[in-house]
Every structure is written in C-alpha cells, then in structure tokens.
Amino acid sequence: MTDTQNTLIAPSILSSDFSKLGEEVKAIDDAGADYIHIDVMDGHFVPNLTFGPPVIKSIRPHTKKIFDVHLMIAPVDPYIQAYADAGADIITAHIEAGPHIHRTLQAIKATGAKAGISFNPATPIDGLKHVIDLVDLVLIMTVNPGFGGQSFIPLMDKITAARDIAKAAGKQIDIQVDGGVTPQTAPLVKQAGANVLVAGTAIFKDGPEHYARNITNIRNA
Ligand code: DX5
Ligand code: ZN
C-alpha cells in the first residue's frame, strides 16, 4: 500500500529558470528527480499564468522521467488531449475546476495517461471515494494554488484521509502533496501518508550544483 512505498520527489519547474527550461529539466533529472512536476496555470482558475502544450512538448526530449502535469485551468476537458499529445504521463485536474470531475478523469484515462485529481486546501477530500476507481494519483494542495514560495498549510489529517480512502478501495495510488514542502515539512506529510512530494523553491535554490543535495534533503528528511 501507499504508506510502505519509497518517497518519490517531484521538482516543480515553476521555480526553475524559464530562459533555459531544457537544461533545467535535464539538471533535475541528473540530480535524482522521480517525476518532473509541471504547473500549468491559466490566469482564470488561478491568478497566474505559466505555459501550455507547446512548451511541454519542447522539453519532452530533454528527459525520460515521468511528466507529472498539474493543470490549474478551467475548463479542463477541451485541453486534455493536447497535454497528452505534448508528452504528459500523468494529468492532474482540480475537482474545483468544473462540475464533472468524473467525466474529466474518464477523458484523461481515455488518452492513455494516468489520471490525477487535486484538492485545494479548503475542499473536503470525501469526493475522492466516489471516483477512486478512475484515480491513479491524488494531489493534496498545501498552499492555495497559483504561486511558488508560499507557506505550508498543515493538512495532515486530509492526507491521511486520502490514504485511507485508497486503502479501503484496495487501490495503490500516489498520494502527492504540493506546496511549501521543505526538509522541515516533508517529515510531517510523509508520516501522514504522502509518497510523492512536490517541491519548487526548496529544490531550485542555490543553482544546479545543489539540486541533488536539495532533493536528498527532502527525500531523507
Ligand atoms: C502552486 C504549484 C506548486 C508550486 C510549489 O500552485 O502547484 O507546484 O510550484 O512551489 P513551492 O515548493 O515553492 O511551494
Ligand atoms: Zn503543482
């Protein structure tokens, strides 16, 4: 089950140097990243804008690691195929992004990608149990989505509840936490049941020669 898996680290390229995205992706690959976490923002669902399918497609040749695409966009459904075509391995949509998350998860699975469902800090986790059959990853936001570098919101009970819903359904899924993850907060979320930790600021600090150290400091925290 999820609580016995090793901790996987998913650096968020939101905190990387966008002027050399290909090199940055290769650098975190070499530094030991498990997933490449790609934050897509639309200036509508969240108050910030990042990039879309063409940019993801352009960095795809720079690594063989899993592309973990976190869509902070609404609507989601019209764009799912474009993200799959761009090279996403996991596509995560927010439950708050529309009224039909079940359909959205079905649409993601239909592309062949793994399907993720994300919950903003104030959104109850209960809905997860009604769609668990379609879910490969649950993403618990521990900041309000939109920006890197924010303070961690302690939602350990929610992480544990997500793990318990997966366990009760007999499903092994990724329990991912995103926002304010540092060597200080990582032990709390791991203990609560998370097995994939997203981190931007804490990994892309001090330059590429420190990425491996920064990843290890979170993984072994
Ligand atoms: C926030 C993004 C996060 C963010 C995390 O909307 O989903 O992935 O980049 O950044 P840090 O690790 O700096 O909190
Ligand atoms: Zn994210």
PDB file of C-alpha atoms in Angstrom, residues 10 125 137 208-209:
ATOM      1  CA  ALA A  10       8.685  15.711  -7.981  1.00  0.00           C
ATOM      2  CA  ILE A 125     -11.493  15.063   0.448  1.00  0.00           C
ATOM      3  CA  LEU A 137      -2.866   9.951  -8.132  1.00  0.00           C
ATOM      4  CA  PRO A 208      22.065  23.398 -10.388  1.00  0.00           C
ATOM      5  CA  GLU A 209      25.113  22.152  -8.497  1.00  0.00           C
TER       6      GLU A 209
END
